[in-house]
Amino acid sequence: MTPARAALPHLSACIITFNEADRIADCLRSLAFVDDIVVIDSGSTDGTAAIAEAMGARVLVRAFDGFRSQKAFAVEQARHDWVLCLDADERVSDALRDEIAVVRATGFAGAAGYVFPRMSWYFGRFLRHGTDYPDRVLRLFDRRCGGWRGEREIHESASVDGNVVRLRGDLLHYPFRSLLQMLDKLQGYAAMMADHDHARGKRASLAKLLLAPGWRFFRSYVLKRGFLDGMPGLLAAWVHANYVRQKAMMLWLLQHGQPVRTPRRPG
């Protein structure tokens, strides 16, 4: 470590994984500027843990009990108080890396955390409009000031007590490997959110079932100008409207005692 590097505030990166062998290497390469990388793996069977260890990350195996809980555990295992949290399908862009270097050189002065835009890759291009962008996320923060708090385990977010500074560089996001994988993933998210809402007494009305999906599409594709992203923008708006529809349907089923998932057969 050079003297200049030693003078910088230490920074840990925290990642959670499950069967990410095809994506974890690119994620780790984008984190070459940090001092410590901890990967919390949920029992991958595709060699994810071995790849991460070979690239210098510390890998701990922990049974998955929710996205928020898994990320909070990762932050606890970091060696340093300033942490940068990523998912395996995310990459730090060159522009964001350079901005982090600038604020790090100041000792992260005057900030408890930093937010930056996340730009997602859909069907052959990065989306720059619609509800998917700028999708600002708080991922760089001082864990002494906050972290992955709250009770919701899906669509989780970090928060801090103190000043939050906005950066301009993009966090690159590759959320889906294929259309079918995307649909399966969002259906799973819809079921988790329906469970969360049902447990807290929320109810699905006829109006929500009929109007919420259309509003989500209109907001993303028209109001947020998703149409400027061409066919990928249209597909993204349509898929997310379908997610809203599925979540409302599942919540209605739960509140009427109907099964959302196939019950397990005894034996």
Short mmCIF file of C-alpha atoms in Angstrom, two decimals:
data_model
loop_
_atom_site.label_atom_id
_atom_site.label_comp_id
_atom_site.label_asym_id
_atom_site.label_seq_id
_atom_site.Cartn_x
_atom_site.Cartn_y
_atom_site.Cartn_z
CA MET A 1 0.00 0.00 0.00
CA THR A 2 1.41 3.37 -1.00
CA PRO A 3 1.54 6.28 1.49
CA ALA A 4 -1.14 8.12 -0.49
CA ARG A 5 -3.44 5.11 -0.35
CA ALA A 6 -2.73 4.62 3.36
CA ALA A 7 -3.85 8.19 4.10
CA LEU A 8 -7.30 7.60 2.60
CA PRO A 9 -10.23 6.52 4.76
CA HIS A 10 -10.52 2.75 4.62
CA LEU A 11 -13.44 1.47 2.56
CA SER A 12 -15.15 -1.93 2.53
CA ALA A 13 -17.41 -3.32 -0.18
CA CYS A 14 -20.32 -5.58 0.79
CA ILE A 15 -22.03 -7.96 -1.66
CA ILE A 16 -24.69 -10.66 -1.24
CA THR A 17 -24.81 -13.56 -3.68
CA PHE A 18 -26.62 -16.71 -4.71
CA ASN A 19 -25.60 -18.53 -7.88
CA GLU A 20 -23.93 -15.52 -9.50
CA ALA A 21 -20.92 -17.28 -11.09
CA ASP A 22 -21.53 -15.56 -14.42
CA ARG A 23 -21.66 -12.05 -12.92
CA ILE A 24 -19.63 -11.86 -9.72
CA ALA A 25 -16.24 -11.42 -11.43
CA ASP A 26 -17.28 -8.23 -13.26
CA CYS A 27 -18.75 -6.86 -10.05
CA LEU A 28 -15.54 -7.52 -8.13
CA ARG A 29 -13.33 -6.05 -10.85
CA SER A 30 -15.23 -2.78 -10.57
CA LEU A 31 -14.33 -2.68 -6.87
CA ALA A 32 -10.56 -2.82 -7.25
CA PHE A 33 -10.23 0.56 -5.47
CA VAL A 34 -11.61 -0.60 -2.09
CA ASP A 35 -9.58 -2.03 0.81
CA ASP A 36 -11.81 -4.92 1.78
CA ILE A 37 -14.52 -6.97 0.06
CA VAL A 38 -16.91 -9.22 1.95
CA VAL A 39 -19.30 -11.52 0.10
CA ILE A 40 -22.23 -13.10 1.94
CA ASP A 41 -23.28 -16.16 -0.03
CA SER A 42 -26.56 -18.02 0.47
CA GLY A 43 -25.21 -21.45 -0.45
CA SER A 44 -24.45 -21.12 -4.16
CA THR A 45 -23.98 -24.35 -6.11
CA ASP A 46 -22.39 -22.87 -9.24
CA GLY A 47 -18.95 -21.90 -7.94
CA THR A 48 -19.77 -18.31 -7.01
CA ALA A 49 -17.96 -18.51 -3.68
CA ALA A 50 -14.83 -20.04 -5.22
CA ILE A 51 -14.65 -17.30 -7.86
CA ALA A 52 -15.04 -14.57 -5.25
CA GLU A 53 -12.37 -16.09 -2.99
CA ALA A 54 -9.97 -16.48 -5.91
CA MET A 55 -10.38 -12.77 -6.62
CA GLY A 56 -9.50 -11.82 -3.05
CA ALA A 57 -12.90 -11.43 -1.41
CA ARG A 58 -13.74 -12.78 2.02
CA VAL A 59 -16.68 -15.15 1.61
CA LEU A 60 -19.05 -16.07 4.42
CA VAL A 61 -21.95 -18.49 3.94
CA ARG A 62 -25.25 -17.58 5.58
CA ALA A 63 -28.71 -19.00 5.03
CA PHE A 64 -30.91 -16.51 3.22
CA ASP A 65 -33.60 -14.95 5.43
CA GLY A 66 -34.38 -11.82 3.43
CA PHE A 67 -32.56 -9.29 1.26
CA ARG A 68 -32.44 -6.61 3.95
CA SER A 69 -31.25 -8.98 6.66
CA GLN A 70 -28.58 -10.43 4.41
CA LYS A 71 -27.25 -7.00 3.50
CA ALA A 72 -27.32 -5.81 7.11
CA PHE A 73 -25.27 -8.85 8.08
CA ALA A 74 -22.77 -8.08 5.30
CA VAL A 75 -22.29 -4.55 6.63
CA GLU A 76 -21.68 -5.93 10.11
CA GLN A 77 -18.89 -8.16 8.74
CA ALA A 78 -17.07 -5.32 6.99
CA ARG A 79 -13.65 -4.46 8.37
CA HIS A 80 -14.18 -0.71 8.00
CA ASP A 81 -16.93 1.73 8.93
CA TRP A 82 -17.31 3.27 5.48
CA VAL A 83 -19.01 0.70 3.27
CA LEU A 84 -20.04 0.48 -0.37
CA CYS A 85 -22.90 -1.99 -0.89
CA LEU A 86 -23.50 -3.65 -4.26
CA ASP A 87 -25.47 -6.55 -5.65
CA ALA A 88 -23.68 -9.05 -7.86
CA ASP A 89 -25.51 -7.70 -10.92
CA GLU A 90 -24.15 -4.19 -10.38
CA ARG A 91 -20.89 -2.50 -11.42
CA VAL A 92 -19.24 0.75 -10.36
CA SER A 93 -18.84 2.83 -13.53
CA ASP A 94 -15.57 4.66 -14.21
CA ALA A 95 -17.32 7.99 -13.61
CA LEU A 96 -18.72 6.88 -10.27
CA ARG A 97 -15.37 5.40 -9.21
CA ASP A 98 -13.67 8.71 -9.94
CA GLU A 99 -16.27 10.66 -7.96
CA ILE A 100 -15.91 8.31 -5.01
CA ALA A 101 -12.14 8.85 -5.17
CA VAL A 102 -12.65 12.62 -4.96
CA VAL A 103 -14.93 12.55 -1.91
CA ARG A 104 -12.80 9.87 -0.29
CA ALA A 105 -9.76 12.11 -0.60
CA THR A 106 -11.61 14.66 1.57
CA GLY A 107 -12.22 11.99 4.24
CA PHE A 108 -15.90 11.90 3.21
CA ALA A 109 -16.11 15.29 4.92
CA GLY A 110 -19.58 16.57 5.78
CA ALA A 111 -21.42 13.42 4.74
CA ALA A 112 -22.95 10.40 6.43
CA GLY A 113 -23.73 8.83 3.07
CA TYR A 114 -23.87 9.29 -0.69
CA VAL A 115 -26.59 8.60 -3.24
CA PHE A 116 -26.02 8.10 -6.94
CA PRO A 117 -28.11 7.12 -9.96
CA ARG A 118 -28.47 3.49 -10.97
CA MET A 119 -28.74 2.86 -14.70
CA SER A 120 -30.27 -0.47 -15.73
CA TRP A 121 -29.65 -2.55 -18.85
CA TYR A 122 -32.84 -3.82 -20.47
CA PHE A 123 -33.08 -5.76 -23.73
CA GLY A 124 -29.89 -4.46 -25.30
CA ARG A 125 -29.54 -0.93 -23.96
CA PHE A 126 -29.27 1.17 -20.81
CA LEU A 127 -32.52 2.94 -19.95
CA ARG A 128 -32.24 6.68 -19.32
CA HIS A 129 -35.93 7.46 -18.90
CA GLY A 130 -39.05 5.99 -17.34
CA THR A 131 -39.27 4.94 -13.71
CA ASP A 132 -36.00 2.98 -14.01
CA TYR A 133 -33.79 6.07 -14.20
CA PRO A 134 -32.25 7.82 -12.37
CA ASP A 135 -33.36 5.39 -9.60
CA ARG A 136 -31.04 7.02 -7.04
CA VAL A 137 -29.75 4.66 -4.35
CA LEU A 138 -27.89 5.17 -1.08
CA ARG A 139 -25.08 2.62 -1.19
CA LEU A 140 -21.99 4.43 0.14
CA PHE A 141 -22.31 5.30 3.80
CA ASP A 142 -20.80 5.34 7.27
CA ARG A 143 -22.32 2.34 9.06
CA ARG A 144 -22.02 4.20 12.37
CA CYS A 145 -24.74 6.52 11.05
CA GLY A 146 -27.17 3.94 9.71
CA GLY A 147 -27.52 1.01 7.35
CA TRP A 148 -30.13 -1.46 6.10
CA ARG A 149 -32.83 -0.60 8.60
CA GLY A 150 -36.53 -1.35 8.79
CA GLU A 151 -38.64 -4.48 8.52
CA ARG A 152 -39.24 -4.86 4.79
CA GLU A 153 -37.10 -7.63 3.30
CA ILE A 154 -37.95 -6.88 -0.35
CA HIS A 155 -37.26 -3.60 -2.22
CA GLU A 156 -35.05 -2.77 0.75
CA SER A 157 -33.09 0.46 1.06
CA ALA A 158 -30.39 1.86 3.30
CA SER A 159 -30.79 5.03 5.35
CA VAL A 160 -28.53 7.16 7.52
CA ASP A 161 -28.84 9.83 10.17
CA GLY A 162 -26.94 12.80 8.82
CA ASN A 163 -26.15 14.62 5.62
CA VAL A 164 -26.60 12.71 2.36
CA VAL A 165 -24.66 14.00 -0.64
CA ARG A 166 -25.63 13.34 -4.25
CA LEU A 167 -23.08 12.03 -6.76
CA ARG A 168 -23.59 12.07 -10.54
CA GLY A 169 -21.79 8.93 -11.71
CA ASP A 170 -23.92 5.91 -12.54
CA LEU A 171 -24.04 2.56 -10.82
CA LEU A 172 -24.46 0.12 -13.71
CA HIS A 173 -27.16 -2.50 -13.22
CA TYR A 174 -27.71 -5.72 -15.22
CA PRO A 175 -30.83 -7.01 -13.49
CA PHE A 176 -31.90 -9.83 -15.80
CA ARG A 177 -30.26 -12.54 -17.86
CA SER A 178 -33.29 -13.12 -20.10
CA LEU A 179 -36.96 -12.23 -20.47
CA LEU A 180 -38.15 -15.43 -18.79
CA GLN A 181 -35.72 -15.02 -15.91
CA MET A 182 -36.92 -11.44 -15.49
CA LEU A 183 -40.58 -12.51 -15.38
CA ASP A 184 -39.83 -15.25 -12.85
CA LYS A 185 -37.83 -12.85 -10.68
CA LEU A 186 -40.50 -10.16 -10.67
CA GLN A 187 -43.20 -12.72 -9.92
CA GLY A 188 -41.20 -13.79 -6.88
CA TYR A 189 -40.83 -10.16 -5.82
CA ALA A 190 -44.58 -9.63 -6.24
CA ALA A 191 -45.29 -12.58 -3.95
CA MET A 192 -42.88 -11.28 -1.29
CA MET A 193 -44.39 -7.79 -1.42
CA ALA A 194 -47.92 -9.20 -1.23
CA ASP A 195 -46.88 -11.16 1.88
CA HIS A 196 -45.36 -8.01 3.38
CA ASP A 197 -48.44 -5.86 2.68
CA HIS A 198 -50.88 -8.54 3.87
CA ALA A 199 -48.99 -8.95 7.16
CA ARG A 200 -49.39 -5.21 7.75
CA GLY A 201 -53.11 -5.12 7.04
CA LYS A 202 -53.06 -3.62 3.56
CA ARG A 203 -55.87 -4.67 1.24
CA ALA A 204 -56.33 -4.93 -2.51
CA SER A 205 -59.42 -3.18 -3.84
CA LEU A 206 -61.14 -3.55 -7.17
CA ALA A 207 -59.86 -0.11 -8.13
CA LYS A 208 -56.28 -1.15 -7.35
CA LEU A 209 -56.64 -4.32 -9.37
CA LEU A 210 -58.04 -2.47 -12.39
CA LEU A 211 -56.28 0.91 -12.28
CA ALA A 212 -52.89 0.52 -10.62
CA PRO A 213 -51.24 -1.47 -13.47
CA GLY A 214 -52.44 1.04 -16.08
CA TRP A 215 -51.25 3.98 -13.98
CA ARG A 216 -47.83 2.38 -13.54
CA PHE A 217 -47.52 1.94 -17.31
CA PHE A 218 -48.72 5.49 -18.06
CA ARG A 219 -46.42 7.01 -15.45
CA SER A 220 -43.36 5.14 -16.70
CA TYR A 221 -43.92 5.27 -20.44
CA VAL A 222 -45.60 8.66 -20.85
CA LEU A 223 -45.03 10.92 -17.83
CA LYS A 224 -41.45 9.73 -17.27
CA ARG A 225 -40.84 9.60 -21.04
CA GLY A 226 -39.98 5.92 -21.24
CA PHE A 227 -40.91 6.09 -24.91
CA LEU A 228 -37.57 7.84 -25.53
CA ASP A 229 -35.84 4.54 -24.81
CA GLY A 230 -37.50 2.89 -27.80
CA MET A 231 -38.75 -0.68 -27.69
CA PRO A 232 -36.73 -1.54 -24.54
CA GLY A 233 -38.50 1.34 -22.78
CA LEU A 234 -41.87 0.01 -23.87
CA LEU A 235 -41.07 -3.52 -22.73
CA ALA A 236 -39.76 -2.31 -19.38
CA ALA A 237 -42.90 -0.24 -18.73
CA TRP A 238 -45.10 -3.18 -19.69
CA VAL A 239 -43.23 -5.68 -17.52
CA HIS A 240 -43.33 -3.41 -14.46
CA ALA A 241 -47.05 -2.78 -14.96
CA ASN A 242 -47.49 -6.55 -14.97
CA TYR A 243 -45.58 -6.72 -11.67
CA VAL A 244 -48.05 -4.26 -10.13
CA ARG A 245 -50.93 -6.36 -11.47
CA GLN A 246 -49.49 -9.57 -10.01
CA LYS A 247 -48.86 -7.98 -6.62
CA ALA A 248 -52.44 -6.71 -6.40
CA MET A 249 -53.83 -10.10 -7.46
CA MET A 250 -51.73 -11.94 -4.89
CA LEU A 251 -52.72 -9.53 -2.11
CA TRP A 252 -56.39 -10.06 -2.96
CA LEU A 253 -55.93 -13.82 -2.83
CA LEU A 254 -54.18 -13.64 0.55
CA GLN A 255 -56.86 -11.47 2.11
CA HIS A 256 -59.48 -14.00 0.97
CA GLY A 257 -57.58 -17.01 2.24
CA GLN A 258 -56.67 -18.33 -1.18
CA PRO A 259 -53.27 -19.89 -1.98
CA VAL A 260 -50.65 -17.87 -3.83
CA ARG A 261 -48.03 -20.61 -3.83
CA THR A 262 -48.52 -24.31 -4.45
CA PRO A 263 -48.87 -25.95 -1.03
CA ARG A 264 -46.23 -28.49 -0.19
CA ARG A 265 -47.44 -32.07 -0.20
CA PRO A 266 -46.78 -34.01 3.00
CA GLY A 267 -43.94 -36.49 2.76
#
